[in-house]
PDB file of C-alpha atoms in Angstrom:
ATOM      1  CA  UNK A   1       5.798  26.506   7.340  1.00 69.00           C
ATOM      2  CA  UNK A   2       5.685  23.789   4.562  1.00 82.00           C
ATOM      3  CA  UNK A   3       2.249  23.836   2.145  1.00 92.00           C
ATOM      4  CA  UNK A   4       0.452  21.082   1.321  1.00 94.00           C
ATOM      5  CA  UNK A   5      -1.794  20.134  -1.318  1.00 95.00           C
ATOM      6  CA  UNK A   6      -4.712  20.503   1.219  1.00 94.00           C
ATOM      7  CA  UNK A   7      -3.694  23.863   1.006  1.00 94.00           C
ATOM      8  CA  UNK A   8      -4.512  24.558  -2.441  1.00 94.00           C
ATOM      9  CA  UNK A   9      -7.320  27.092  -3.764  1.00 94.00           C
ATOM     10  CA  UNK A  10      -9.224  25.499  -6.460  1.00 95.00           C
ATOM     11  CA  UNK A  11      -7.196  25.413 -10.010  1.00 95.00           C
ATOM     12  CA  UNK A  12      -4.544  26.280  -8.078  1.00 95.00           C
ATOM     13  CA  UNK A  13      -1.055  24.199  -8.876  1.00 94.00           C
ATOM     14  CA  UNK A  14       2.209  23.470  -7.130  1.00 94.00           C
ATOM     15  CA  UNK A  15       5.099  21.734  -7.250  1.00 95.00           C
ATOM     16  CA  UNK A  16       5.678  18.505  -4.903  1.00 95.00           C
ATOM     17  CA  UNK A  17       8.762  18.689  -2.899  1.00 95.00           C
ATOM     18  CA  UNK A  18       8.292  15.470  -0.565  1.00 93.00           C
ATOM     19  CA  UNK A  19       5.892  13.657   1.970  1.00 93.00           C
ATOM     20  CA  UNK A  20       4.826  14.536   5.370  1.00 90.00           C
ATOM     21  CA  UNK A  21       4.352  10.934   6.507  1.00 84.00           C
ATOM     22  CA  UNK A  22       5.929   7.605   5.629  1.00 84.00           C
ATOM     23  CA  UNK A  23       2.299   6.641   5.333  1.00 83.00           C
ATOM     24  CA  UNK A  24       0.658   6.153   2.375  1.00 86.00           C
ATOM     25  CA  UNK A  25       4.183   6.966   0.176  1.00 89.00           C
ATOM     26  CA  UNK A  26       4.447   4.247  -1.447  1.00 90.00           C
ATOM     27  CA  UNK A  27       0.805   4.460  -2.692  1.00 89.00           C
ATOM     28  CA  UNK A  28       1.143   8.215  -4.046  1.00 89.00           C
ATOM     29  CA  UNK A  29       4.635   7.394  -5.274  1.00 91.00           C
ATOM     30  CA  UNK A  30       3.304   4.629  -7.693  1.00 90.00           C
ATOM     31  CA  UNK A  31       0.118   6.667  -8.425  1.00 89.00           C
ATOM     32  CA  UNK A  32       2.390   9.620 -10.144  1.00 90.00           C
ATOM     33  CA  UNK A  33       3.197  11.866  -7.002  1.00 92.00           C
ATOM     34  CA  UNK A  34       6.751  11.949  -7.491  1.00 94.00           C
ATOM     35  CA  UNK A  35       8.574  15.409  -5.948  1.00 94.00           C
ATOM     36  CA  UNK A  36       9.050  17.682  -8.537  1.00 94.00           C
ATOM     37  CA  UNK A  37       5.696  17.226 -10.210  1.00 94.00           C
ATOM     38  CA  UNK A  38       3.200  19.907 -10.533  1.00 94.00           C
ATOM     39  CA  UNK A  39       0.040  18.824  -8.951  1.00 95.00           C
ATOM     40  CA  UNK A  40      -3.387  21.241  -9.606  1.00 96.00           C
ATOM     41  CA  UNK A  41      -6.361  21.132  -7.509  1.00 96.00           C
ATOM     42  CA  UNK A  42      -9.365  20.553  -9.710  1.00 97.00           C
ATOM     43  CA  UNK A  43     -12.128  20.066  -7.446  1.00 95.00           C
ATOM     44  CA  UNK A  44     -13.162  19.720  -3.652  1.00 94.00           C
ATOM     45  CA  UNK A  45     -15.774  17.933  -2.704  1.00 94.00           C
ATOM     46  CA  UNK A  46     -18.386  19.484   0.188  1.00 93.00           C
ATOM     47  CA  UNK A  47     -17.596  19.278   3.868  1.00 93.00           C
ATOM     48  CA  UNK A  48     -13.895  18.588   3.710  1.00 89.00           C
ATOM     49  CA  UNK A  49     -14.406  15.668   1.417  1.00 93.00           C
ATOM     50  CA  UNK A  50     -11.986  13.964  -1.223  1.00 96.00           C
ATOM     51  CA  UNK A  51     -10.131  16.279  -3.496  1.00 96.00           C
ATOM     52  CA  UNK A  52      -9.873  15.607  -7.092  1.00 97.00           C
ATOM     53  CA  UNK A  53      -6.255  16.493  -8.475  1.00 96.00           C
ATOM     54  CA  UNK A  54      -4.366  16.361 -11.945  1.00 96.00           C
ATOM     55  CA  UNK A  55      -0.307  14.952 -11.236  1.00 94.00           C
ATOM     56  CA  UNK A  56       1.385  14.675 -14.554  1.00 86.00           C
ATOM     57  CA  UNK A  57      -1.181  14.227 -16.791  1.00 86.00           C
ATOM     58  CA  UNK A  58      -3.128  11.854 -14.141  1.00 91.00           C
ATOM     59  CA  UNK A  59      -6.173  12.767 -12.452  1.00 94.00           C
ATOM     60  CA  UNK A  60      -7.086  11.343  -9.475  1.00 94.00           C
ATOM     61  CA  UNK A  61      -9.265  11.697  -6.110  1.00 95.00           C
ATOM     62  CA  UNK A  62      -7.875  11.744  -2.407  1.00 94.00           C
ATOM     63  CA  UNK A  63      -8.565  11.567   0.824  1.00 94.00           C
ATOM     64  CA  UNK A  64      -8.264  14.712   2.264  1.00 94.00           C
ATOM     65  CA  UNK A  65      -5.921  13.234   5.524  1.00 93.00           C
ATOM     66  CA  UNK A  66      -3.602  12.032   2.492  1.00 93.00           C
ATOM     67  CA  UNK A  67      -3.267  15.218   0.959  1.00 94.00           C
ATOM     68  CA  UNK A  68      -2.261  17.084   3.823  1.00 93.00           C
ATOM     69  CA  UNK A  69       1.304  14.311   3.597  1.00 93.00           C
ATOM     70  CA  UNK A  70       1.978  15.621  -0.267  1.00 94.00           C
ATOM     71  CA  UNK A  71       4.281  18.962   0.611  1.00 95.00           C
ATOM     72  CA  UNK A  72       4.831  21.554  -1.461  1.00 96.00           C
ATOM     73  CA  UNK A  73       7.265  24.206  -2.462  1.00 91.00           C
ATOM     74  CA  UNK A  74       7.193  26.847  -1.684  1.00 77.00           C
ATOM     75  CA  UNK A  75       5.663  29.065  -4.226  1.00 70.00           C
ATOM     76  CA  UNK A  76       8.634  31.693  -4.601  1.00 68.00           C
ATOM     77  CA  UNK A  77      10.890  28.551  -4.980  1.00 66.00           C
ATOM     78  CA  UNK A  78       8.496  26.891  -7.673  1.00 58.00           C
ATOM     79  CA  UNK A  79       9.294  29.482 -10.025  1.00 58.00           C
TER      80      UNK A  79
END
């Protein structure tokens, strides 16, 4: 089963190994979230709200539903 960055504890980083969705790609793709980029979690907001996250030296909040489409490897493979 495939992690996404909604399934990140907080501080907690990963690498990005693709989308979930076609939706929204293009958006994360020009905003930095290219596969192979190490994403970290740096804050969740209360009651399943945005999630504020550092992709290659960007930092940036999302939607919640958007980060669930930004997979992950898996963490034996990110090393």
């Amino acid at each position: 089963m495939s992690r996404s960055v909604a399934d990140l504890d907080l501080g907690e980083t990963g690498l990005i190994s693709g989308f979930d969705s076609e939706t929204d790609i293009l958006k994360l793709l020009e905003m930095g979230c290219l596969p192979g980029c190490e994403i970290k979690l740096k804050f969740m907001a209360p009651f399943k709200g945005p999630m504020y996250i550092s992709v290659a030296g960007n930092e940036m909040a999302i939607r919640r539903s958007i980060a669930k489409n930004i997979l992950l490897l898996p963490k034996e493979d990110a090393k």
